[in-house]
Coordinates of C-alpha atoms and ligand atoms in Angstrom, one line a residue:
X1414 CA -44.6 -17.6 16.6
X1415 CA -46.2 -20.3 14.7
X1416 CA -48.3 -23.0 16.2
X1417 CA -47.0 -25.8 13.6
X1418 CA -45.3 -28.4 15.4
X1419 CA -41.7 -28.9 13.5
X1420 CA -40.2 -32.0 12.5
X1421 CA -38.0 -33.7 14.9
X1422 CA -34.5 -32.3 16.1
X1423 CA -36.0 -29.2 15.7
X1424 CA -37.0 -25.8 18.0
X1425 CA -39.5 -23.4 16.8
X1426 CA -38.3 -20.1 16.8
X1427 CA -41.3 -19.5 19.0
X1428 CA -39.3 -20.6 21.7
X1429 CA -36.9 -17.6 21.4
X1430 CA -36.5 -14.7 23.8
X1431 CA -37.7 -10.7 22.2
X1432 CA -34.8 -9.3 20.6
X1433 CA -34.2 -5.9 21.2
X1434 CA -35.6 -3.4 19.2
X1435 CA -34.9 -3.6 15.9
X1436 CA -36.3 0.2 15.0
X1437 CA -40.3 -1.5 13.8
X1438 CA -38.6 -4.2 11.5
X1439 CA -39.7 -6.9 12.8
X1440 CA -39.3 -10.6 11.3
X1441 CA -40.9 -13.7 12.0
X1442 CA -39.4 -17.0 11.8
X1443 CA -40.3 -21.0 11.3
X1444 CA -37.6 -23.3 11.4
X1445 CA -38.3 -27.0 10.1
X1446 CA -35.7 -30.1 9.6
X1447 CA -33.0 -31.4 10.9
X1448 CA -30.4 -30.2 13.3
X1449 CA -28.3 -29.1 10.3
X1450 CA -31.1 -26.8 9.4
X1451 CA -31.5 -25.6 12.9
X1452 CA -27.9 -24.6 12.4
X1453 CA -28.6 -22.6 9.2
X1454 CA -32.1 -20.9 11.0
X1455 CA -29.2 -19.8 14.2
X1456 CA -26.7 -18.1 11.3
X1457 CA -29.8 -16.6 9.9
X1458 CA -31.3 -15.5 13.0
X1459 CA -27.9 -14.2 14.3
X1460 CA -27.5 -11.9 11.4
X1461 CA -31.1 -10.4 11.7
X1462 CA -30.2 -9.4 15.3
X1463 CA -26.5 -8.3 14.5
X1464 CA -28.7 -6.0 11.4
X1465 CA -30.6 -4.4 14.4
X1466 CA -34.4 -6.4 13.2
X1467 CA -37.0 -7.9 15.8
X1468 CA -37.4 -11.4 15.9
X1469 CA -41.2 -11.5 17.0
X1470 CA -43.4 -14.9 18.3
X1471 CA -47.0 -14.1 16.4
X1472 CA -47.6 -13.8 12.5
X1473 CA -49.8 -10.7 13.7
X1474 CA -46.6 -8.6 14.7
X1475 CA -44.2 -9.7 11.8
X1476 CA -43.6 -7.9 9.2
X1477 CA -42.4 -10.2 7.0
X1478 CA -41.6 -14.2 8.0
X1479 CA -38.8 -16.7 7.0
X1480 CA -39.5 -20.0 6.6
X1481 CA -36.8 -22.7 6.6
X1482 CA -38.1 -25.9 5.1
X1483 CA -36.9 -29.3 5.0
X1484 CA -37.3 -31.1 1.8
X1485 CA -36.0 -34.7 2.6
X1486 CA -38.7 -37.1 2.5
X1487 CA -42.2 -36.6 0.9
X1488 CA -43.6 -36.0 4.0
X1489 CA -40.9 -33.5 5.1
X1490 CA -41.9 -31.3 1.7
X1491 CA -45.5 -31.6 2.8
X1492 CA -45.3 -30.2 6.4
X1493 CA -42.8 -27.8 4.8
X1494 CA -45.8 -26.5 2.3
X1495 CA -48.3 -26.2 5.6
X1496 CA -46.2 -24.3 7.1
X1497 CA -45.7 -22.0 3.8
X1498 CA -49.4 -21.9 3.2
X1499 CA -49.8 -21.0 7.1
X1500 CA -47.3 -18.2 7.2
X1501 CA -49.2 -16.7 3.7
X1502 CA -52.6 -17.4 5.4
X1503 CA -51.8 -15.7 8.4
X1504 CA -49.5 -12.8 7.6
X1505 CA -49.1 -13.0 3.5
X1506 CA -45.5 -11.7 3.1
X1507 CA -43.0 -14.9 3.2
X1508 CA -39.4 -15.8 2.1
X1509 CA -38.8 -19.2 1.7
X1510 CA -35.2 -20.8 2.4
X1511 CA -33.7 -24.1 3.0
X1512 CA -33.5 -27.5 1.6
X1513 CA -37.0 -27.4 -0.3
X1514 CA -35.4 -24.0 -2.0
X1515 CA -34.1 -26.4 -3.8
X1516 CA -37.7 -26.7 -5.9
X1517 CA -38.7 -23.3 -6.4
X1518 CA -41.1 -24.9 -8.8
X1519 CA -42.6 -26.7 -6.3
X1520 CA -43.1 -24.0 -3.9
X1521 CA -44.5 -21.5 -6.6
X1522 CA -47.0 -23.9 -7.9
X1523 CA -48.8 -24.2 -4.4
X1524 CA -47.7 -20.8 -3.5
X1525 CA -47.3 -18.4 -6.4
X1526 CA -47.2 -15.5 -3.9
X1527 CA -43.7 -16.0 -1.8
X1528 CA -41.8 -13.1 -1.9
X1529 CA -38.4 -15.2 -2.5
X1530 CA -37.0 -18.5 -2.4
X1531 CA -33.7 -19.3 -1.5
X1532 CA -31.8 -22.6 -1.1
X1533 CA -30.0 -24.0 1.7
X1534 CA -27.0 -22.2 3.4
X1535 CA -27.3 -19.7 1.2
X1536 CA -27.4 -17.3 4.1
X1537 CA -26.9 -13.9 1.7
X1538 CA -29.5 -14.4 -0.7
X1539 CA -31.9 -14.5 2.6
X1540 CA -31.0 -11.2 3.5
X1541 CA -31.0 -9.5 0.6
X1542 CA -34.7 -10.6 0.5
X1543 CA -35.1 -9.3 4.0
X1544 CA -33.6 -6.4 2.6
X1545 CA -36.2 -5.9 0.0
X1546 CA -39.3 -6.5 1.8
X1547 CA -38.0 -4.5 5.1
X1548 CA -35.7 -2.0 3.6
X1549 CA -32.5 -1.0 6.6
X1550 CA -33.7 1.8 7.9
X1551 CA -31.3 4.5 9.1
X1552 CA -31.0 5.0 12.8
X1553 CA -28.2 7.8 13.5
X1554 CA -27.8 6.0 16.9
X1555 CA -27.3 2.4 16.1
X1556 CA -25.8 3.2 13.0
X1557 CA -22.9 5.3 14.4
X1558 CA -21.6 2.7 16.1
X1559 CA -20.2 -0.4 14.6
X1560 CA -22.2 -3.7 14.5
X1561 CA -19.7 -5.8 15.2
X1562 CA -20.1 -9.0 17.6
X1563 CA -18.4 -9.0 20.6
X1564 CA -15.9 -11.8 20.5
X1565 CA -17.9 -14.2 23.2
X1566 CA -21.1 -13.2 21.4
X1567 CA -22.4 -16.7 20.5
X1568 CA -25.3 -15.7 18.6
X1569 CA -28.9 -17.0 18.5
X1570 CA -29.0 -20.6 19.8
X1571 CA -32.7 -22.0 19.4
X1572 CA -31.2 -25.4 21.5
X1573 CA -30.8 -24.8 25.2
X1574 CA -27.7 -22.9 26.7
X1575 CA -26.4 -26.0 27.7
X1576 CA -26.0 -27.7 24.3
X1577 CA -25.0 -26.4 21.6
X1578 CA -24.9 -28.2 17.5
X1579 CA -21.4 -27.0 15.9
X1580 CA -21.7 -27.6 12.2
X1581 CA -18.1 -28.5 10.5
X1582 CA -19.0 -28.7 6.8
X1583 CA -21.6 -29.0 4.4
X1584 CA -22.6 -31.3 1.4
X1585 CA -21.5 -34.7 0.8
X1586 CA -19.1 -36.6 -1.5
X1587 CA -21.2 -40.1 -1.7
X1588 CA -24.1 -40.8 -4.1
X1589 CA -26.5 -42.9 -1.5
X1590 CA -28.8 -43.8 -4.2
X1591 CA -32.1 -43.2 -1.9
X1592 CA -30.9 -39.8 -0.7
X1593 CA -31.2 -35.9 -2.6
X1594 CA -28.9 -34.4 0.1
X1595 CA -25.7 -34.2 -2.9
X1596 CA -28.3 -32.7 -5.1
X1597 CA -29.5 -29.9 -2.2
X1598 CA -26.5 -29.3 -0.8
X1599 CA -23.8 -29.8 -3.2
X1600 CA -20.7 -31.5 -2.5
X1601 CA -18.6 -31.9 0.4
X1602 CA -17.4 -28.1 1.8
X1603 CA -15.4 -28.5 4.8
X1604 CA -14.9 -25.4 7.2
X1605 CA -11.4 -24.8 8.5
X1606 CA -10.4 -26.7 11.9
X1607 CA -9.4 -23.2 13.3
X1608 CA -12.6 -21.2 12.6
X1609 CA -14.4 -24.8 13.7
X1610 CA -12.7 -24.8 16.9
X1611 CA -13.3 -21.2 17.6
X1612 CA -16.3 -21.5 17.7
X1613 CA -16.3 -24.2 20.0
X1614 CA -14.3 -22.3 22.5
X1615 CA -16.6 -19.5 22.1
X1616 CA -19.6 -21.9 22.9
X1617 CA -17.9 -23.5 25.9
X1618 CA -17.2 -20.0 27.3
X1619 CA -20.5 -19.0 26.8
X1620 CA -21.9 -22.0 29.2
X1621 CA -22.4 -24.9 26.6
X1622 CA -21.8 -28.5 28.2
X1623 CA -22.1 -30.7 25.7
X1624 CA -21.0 -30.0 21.7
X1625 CA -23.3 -32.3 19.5
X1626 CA -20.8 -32.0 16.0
X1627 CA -23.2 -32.3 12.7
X1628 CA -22.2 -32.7 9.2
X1629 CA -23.6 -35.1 6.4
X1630 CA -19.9 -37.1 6.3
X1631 CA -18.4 -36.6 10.2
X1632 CA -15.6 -38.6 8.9
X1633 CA -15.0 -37.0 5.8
X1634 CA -13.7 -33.8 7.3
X1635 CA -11.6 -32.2 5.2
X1636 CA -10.9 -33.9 2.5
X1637 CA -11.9 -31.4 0.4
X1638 CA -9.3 -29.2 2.1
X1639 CA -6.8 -32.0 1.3
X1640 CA -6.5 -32.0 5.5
X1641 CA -5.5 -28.5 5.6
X1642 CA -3.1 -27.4 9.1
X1643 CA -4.5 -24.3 10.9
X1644 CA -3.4 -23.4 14.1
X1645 CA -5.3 -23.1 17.5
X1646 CA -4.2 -22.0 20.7
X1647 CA -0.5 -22.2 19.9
X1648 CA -0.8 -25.9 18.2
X1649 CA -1.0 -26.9 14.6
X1650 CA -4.2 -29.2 14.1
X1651 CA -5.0 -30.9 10.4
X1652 CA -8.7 -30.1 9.2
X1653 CA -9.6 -34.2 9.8
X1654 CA -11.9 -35.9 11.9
X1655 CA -9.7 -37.1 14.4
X1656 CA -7.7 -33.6 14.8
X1657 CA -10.9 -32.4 15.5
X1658 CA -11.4 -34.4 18.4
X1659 CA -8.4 -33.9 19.3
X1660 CA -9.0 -30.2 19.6
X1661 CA -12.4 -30.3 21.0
X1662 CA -11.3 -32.6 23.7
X1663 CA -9.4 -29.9 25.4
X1664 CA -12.1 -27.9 26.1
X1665 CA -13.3 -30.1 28.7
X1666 CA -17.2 -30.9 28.0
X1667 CA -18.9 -33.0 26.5
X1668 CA -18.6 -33.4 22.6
X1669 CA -20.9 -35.9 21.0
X1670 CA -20.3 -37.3 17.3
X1671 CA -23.0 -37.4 14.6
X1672 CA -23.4 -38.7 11.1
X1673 CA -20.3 -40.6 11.3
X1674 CA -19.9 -42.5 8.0
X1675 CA -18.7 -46.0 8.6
X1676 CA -14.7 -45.6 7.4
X1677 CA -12.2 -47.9 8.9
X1678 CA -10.3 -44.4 10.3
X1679 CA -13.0 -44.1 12.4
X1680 CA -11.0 -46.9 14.8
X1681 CA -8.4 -44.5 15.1
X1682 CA -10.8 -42.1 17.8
X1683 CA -11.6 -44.3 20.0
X1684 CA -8.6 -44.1 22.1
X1685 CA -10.2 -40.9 22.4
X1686 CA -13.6 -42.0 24.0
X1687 CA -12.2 -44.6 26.5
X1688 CA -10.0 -41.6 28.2
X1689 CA -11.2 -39.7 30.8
X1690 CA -9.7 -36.7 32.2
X1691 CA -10.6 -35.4 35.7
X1692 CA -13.7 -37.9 35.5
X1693 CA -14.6 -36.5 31.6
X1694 CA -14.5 -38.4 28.8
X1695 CA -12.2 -36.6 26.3
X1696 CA -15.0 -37.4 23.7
X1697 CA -18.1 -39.0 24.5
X1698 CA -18.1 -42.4 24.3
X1699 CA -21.1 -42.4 21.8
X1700 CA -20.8 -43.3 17.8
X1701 CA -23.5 -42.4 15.4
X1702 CA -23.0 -44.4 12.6
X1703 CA -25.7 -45.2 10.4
X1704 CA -25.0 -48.6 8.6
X1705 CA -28.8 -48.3 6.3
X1706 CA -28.5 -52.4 5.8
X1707 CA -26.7 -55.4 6.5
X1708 CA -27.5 -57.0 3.1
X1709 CA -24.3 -56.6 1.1
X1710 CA -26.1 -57.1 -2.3
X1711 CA -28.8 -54.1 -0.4
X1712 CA -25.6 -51.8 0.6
X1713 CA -24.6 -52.2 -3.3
X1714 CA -27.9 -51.0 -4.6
X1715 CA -27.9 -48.3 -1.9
X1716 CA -24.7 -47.5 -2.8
X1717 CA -22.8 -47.9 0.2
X1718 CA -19.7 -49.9 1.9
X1719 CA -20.9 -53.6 1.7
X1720 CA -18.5 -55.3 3.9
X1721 CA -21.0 -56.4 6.5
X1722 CA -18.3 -58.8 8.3
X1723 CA -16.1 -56.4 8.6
X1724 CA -17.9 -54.0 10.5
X1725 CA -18.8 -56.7 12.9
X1726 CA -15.4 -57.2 13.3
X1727 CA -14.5 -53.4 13.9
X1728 CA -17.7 -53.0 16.4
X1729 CA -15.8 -55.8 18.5
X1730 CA -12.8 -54.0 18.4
X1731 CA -14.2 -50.4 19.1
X1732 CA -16.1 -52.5 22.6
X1733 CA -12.5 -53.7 23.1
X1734 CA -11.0 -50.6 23.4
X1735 CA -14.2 -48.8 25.0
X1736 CA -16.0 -51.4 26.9
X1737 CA -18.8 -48.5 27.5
X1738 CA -19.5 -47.0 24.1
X1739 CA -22.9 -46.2 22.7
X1740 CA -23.6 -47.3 19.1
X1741 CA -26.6 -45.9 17.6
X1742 CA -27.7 -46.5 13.7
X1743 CA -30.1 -46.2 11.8
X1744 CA -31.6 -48.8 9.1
X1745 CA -33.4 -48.2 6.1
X1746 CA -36.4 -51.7 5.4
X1747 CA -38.2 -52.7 2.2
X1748 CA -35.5 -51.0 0.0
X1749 CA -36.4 -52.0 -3.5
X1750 CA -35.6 -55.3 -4.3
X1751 CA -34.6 -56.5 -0.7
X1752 CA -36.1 -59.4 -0.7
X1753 CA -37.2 -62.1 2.8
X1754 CA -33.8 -63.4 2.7
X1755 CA -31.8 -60.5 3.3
X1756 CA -34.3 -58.9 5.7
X1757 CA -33.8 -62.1 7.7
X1758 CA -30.1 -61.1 7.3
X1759 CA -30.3 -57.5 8.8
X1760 CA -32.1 -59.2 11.8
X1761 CA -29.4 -61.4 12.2
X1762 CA -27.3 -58.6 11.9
X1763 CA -28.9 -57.1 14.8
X1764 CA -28.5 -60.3 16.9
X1765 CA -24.8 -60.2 16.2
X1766 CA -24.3 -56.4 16.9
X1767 CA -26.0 -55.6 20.1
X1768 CA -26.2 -52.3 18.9
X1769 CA -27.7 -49.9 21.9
X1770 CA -29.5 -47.8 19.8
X1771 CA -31.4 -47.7 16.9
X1772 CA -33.9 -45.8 14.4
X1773 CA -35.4 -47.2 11.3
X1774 CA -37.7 -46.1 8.3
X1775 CA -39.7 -48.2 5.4
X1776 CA -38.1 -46.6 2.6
X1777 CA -40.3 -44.1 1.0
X1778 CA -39.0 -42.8 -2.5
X1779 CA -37.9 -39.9 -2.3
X1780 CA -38.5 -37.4 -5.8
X1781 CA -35.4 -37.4 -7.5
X1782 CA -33.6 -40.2 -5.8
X1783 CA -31.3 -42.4 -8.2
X1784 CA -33.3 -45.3 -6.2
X1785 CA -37.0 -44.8 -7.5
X1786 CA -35.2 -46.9 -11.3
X1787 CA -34.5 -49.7 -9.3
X1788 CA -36.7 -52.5 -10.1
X1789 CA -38.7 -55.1 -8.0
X1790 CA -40.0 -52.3 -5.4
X1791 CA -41.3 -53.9 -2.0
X1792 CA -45.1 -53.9 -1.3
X1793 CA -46.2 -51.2 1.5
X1794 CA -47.4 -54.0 3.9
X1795 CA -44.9 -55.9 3.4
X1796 CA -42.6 -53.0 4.1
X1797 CA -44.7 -52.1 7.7
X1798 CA -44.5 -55.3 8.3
X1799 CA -40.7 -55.8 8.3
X1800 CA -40.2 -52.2 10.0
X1801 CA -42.4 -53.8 13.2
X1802 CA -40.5 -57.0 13.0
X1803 CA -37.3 -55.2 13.4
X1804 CA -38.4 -52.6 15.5
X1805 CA -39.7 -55.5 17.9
X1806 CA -36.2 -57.3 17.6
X1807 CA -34.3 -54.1 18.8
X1808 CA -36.6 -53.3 21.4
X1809 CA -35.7 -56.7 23.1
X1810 CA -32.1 -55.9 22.1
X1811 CA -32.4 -52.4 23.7
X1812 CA -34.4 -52.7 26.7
X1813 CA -31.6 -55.9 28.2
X1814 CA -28.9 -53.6 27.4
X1815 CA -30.6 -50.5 29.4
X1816 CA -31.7 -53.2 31.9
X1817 CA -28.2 -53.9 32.7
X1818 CA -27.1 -50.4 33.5
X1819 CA -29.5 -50.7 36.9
X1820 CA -27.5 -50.8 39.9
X1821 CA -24.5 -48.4 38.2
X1822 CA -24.1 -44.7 38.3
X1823 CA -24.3 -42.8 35.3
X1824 CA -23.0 -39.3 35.1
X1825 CA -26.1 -37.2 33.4
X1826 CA -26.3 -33.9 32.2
X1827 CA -29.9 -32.4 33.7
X1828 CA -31.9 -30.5 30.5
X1829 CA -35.1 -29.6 32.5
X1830 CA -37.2 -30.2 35.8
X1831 CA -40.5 -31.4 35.1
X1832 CA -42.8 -31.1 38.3
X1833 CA -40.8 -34.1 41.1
X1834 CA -38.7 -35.6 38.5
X1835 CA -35.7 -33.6 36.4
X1836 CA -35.0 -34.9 33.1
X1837 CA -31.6 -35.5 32.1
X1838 CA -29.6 -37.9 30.1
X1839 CA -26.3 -40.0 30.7
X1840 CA -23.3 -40.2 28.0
X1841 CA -25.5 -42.6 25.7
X1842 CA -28.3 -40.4 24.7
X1843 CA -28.1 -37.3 22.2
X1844 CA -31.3 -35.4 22.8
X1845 CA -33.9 -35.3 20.7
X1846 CA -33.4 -38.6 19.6
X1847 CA -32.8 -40.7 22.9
X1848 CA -33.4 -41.6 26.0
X1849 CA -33.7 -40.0 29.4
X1850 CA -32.6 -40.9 32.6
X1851 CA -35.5 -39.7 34.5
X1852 CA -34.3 -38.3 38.2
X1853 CA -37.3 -39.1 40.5
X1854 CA -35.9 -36.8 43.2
X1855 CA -34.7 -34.1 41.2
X1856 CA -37.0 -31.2 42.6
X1857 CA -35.9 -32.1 46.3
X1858 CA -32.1 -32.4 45.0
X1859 CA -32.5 -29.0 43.5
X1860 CA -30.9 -29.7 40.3
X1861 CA -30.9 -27.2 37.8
X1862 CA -30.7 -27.4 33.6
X1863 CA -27.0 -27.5 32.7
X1864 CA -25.8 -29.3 35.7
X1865 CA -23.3 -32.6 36.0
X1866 CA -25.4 -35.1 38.1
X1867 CA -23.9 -38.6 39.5
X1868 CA -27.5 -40.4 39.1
X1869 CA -27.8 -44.4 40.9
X1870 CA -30.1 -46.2 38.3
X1871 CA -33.0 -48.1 39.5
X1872 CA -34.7 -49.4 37.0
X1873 CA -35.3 -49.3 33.1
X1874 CA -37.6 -49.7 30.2
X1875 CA -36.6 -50.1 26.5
X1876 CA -36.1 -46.3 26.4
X1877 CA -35.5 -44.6 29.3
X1878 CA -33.7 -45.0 32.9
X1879 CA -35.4 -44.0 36.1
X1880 CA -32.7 -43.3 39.0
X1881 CA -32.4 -41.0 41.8
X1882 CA -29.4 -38.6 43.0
X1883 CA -28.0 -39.2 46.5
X1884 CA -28.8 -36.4 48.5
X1885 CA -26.3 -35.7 51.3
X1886 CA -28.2 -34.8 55.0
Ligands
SF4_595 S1 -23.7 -40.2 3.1 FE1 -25.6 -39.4 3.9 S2 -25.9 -37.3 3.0 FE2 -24.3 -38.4 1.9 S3 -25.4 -39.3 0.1 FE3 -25.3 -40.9 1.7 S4 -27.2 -40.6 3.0 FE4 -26.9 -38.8 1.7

């Protein structure tokens, strides 16, 4: 479909296979933001098929188009009005969803002519503008027989067969005081451990390796369910974090955390990610934990835990119990207010915490964020400057730690052959936002996508690992 290049962690519905036919109702979709998005453009492109509609690849052959937007970050809302303004350009009859749903005002102001606008998750309101614009149409074969989905169906996946996002709630309790997600997505809403693992099982049957688990608040799971017991496979599990893991452990693939809010309960997994069973981690041995500063005065402003000591203390203990987990984090620089002192701090912080990988951002205010009142805001050069400074310190930090892993064996998961080499990646990087471990003889090895590979690393850079399989002759 659409040529627009989406924001990261994300597929373009482009990529997805013809559907059958849909009886001429055909639908074309563009899916922007993050991986929780791409979760709500699956539900929504699961229910067009399971309602009989085409999803179709050009503007030319849709009848109508979808558009989910992101509306994070300024720059976020501005691709998400290209690719509004492309979709009415090119085909002129759009419904807009997701987070930037949120502003209808917005949208209507630039584009007074979208059919609806709907906000995030909000997964009926998207079809009953379907509905509207490409009424059902009666078809006395299809319609005679039920629409059910079989119970292995997995529905549309725009990620890979091999990996698969499972989404376990929506919203978020905090108030981060630079972030909109509360005011987009409402409040924590937690989804019940057994329809959670259900899916999972459904997912694993249906092929999926490796389960990358979303949320905004991994470790706030179910609170809002005051840690309700449901029952899965004969066992009573407790909608919480580590019951989760728990649960998802038994399926015996690969299940990655994400957006895992730094709570001291989070210690309590990690017995969890240093056992292995049959040669498989019972959950991957990778935490992603964004800790946004290590400034405690920062942390206050941001509205977040401040007790920078302690979680130096705890990432010691976690490397105790799992010599080989990944941290990753992400850091937020020029915050209003942070001032050369407590920049110098986060870089010591990153001395201290050896952290193996990491993503940053100069803050950019964000419209409507509690954090564009705060006073003393840092100067834009001054803020490029830090992000380069600490993006130079990590880079030192990350490409020792990779460097070390050369002589070792990393188990990888293959995700795509590229002319000689396959691509793959080891327990310590999520895709998208990751390394690779690059397999220089993965043609010749006859690897596939999906496949468990034992890869001998050879060398390294600050991102990536080159290695080779052992091919037996
Ligand atoms: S925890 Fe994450 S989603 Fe929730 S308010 Fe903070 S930054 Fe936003």
């Amino acid at each position: 479909m659409p040529s627009r290049a989406p924001a990261s962690n994300t597929t373009p519905a482009s990529d997805l296979a013809s559907h059958p036919s849909g009886g001429g109702r055909k639908v074309g979709f563009v899916s922007l933001g993050c991986p929780k998005a791409l979760v709500d453009s699956e539900r929504i492109l699961t229910q067009l098929k399971v309602e009989g509609y085409d999803i179709v690849q050009t503007y030319d052959d849709a009848d109508v188009v979808v558009v989910n937007t992101c509306g994070f970050i300024d720059s976020a809302v501005e691709e998400s009005l290209d690719a509004i303004g492309e979709a009415m350009a090119e085909n002129g009859k759009v419904i807009v969803t997701g987070c930037l749903g949120k502003r209808p005002e917005q949208i209507r102001e630039t584009h007074p002519g979208v059919l609806a606008i709907t906000g995030p998750q909000d997964y009926r309101s998207v079809m009953e503008a379907v509905h509207r614009a490409l009424p059902p149409t009666h078809d006395p074969f299809v319609d005679l027989v039920p629409r059910r989905q079989d119970d292995n169906d997995i529905g549309v996946k725009l990620t890979p067969k091999h990996y698969a996002y499972l989404k376990i709630s929506e919203g978020c309790n905090h108030r981060c005081s630079f972030c909109i997600i509360p005011s987009m997505r409402g409040d924590l809403v937690s989804r019940p451990i057994d329809e959670v693992l259900r899916e999972a099982e459904k997912l694993a049957m249906g092929g999926v390796k490796e389960l990358l688990v979303i949320s905004q608040d991994t470790s706030a799971y179910g609170v809002d369910l005051k840690y309700a017991e449901r029952a899965w496979r004969g066992n009573t599990y407790q909608t919480r974090m580590k019951s989760l893991c728990a649960g998802l452990s038994e399926l015996g693939i690969w299940t990655r955390l994400h957006y895992v809010y730094p709570y001291p309960h989070v210690d309590e997994i990690l017995p969890l990610m240093a056992e292995r069973r049959d040669g498989v981690p019972a959950l991957l041995p990778y935490l992603d934990i964004p800790f946004q500063h290590a400034s405690p005065r920062v942390l206050k402003l941001m509205k977040r835990p401040g007790a920078v000591d302690k979680t130096l203390e705890r990432i010691v203990r976690w490397r105790d119990i799992c010599p080989d987990i990944t941290i990753r984090s992400t850091f937020i620089v020029g915050f209003p207010g942070e001032t050369d002192q407590e920049f110098e701090e986060l870089l010591d912080f990153l001395d201290e915490a050896q952290l193996d990988r990491v993503g940053a951002f100069a803050y950019s205010p964000v419209d409507g964020a509690a954090a564009n009142a705060l006073p003393d805001p840092v100067a834009e050069e001054v803020k490029q400057e830090r992000l380069v400074r600490f993006m130079q310190r990590q880079a030192e930090i990350s490409e020792a730690k990779l460097a070390d892993k050369i002589g070792s064996v990393q188990r990888c998961l293959v995700d795509l052959l590229d002319g000689e080499l396959a691509l793959a990646r080891s327990m310590a990087d999520a895709p998208e936002i990751d390394g690779l471990v690059q397999i220089q003889n993965g043609l010749e090895a006859g690897l596939r996508p999906g496949q468990f590979v034992d890869v001998e690393i050879m060398g390294s850079d600050e991102h990536d690992l080159y290695g080779e399989v052992r091919i037996e002759r």
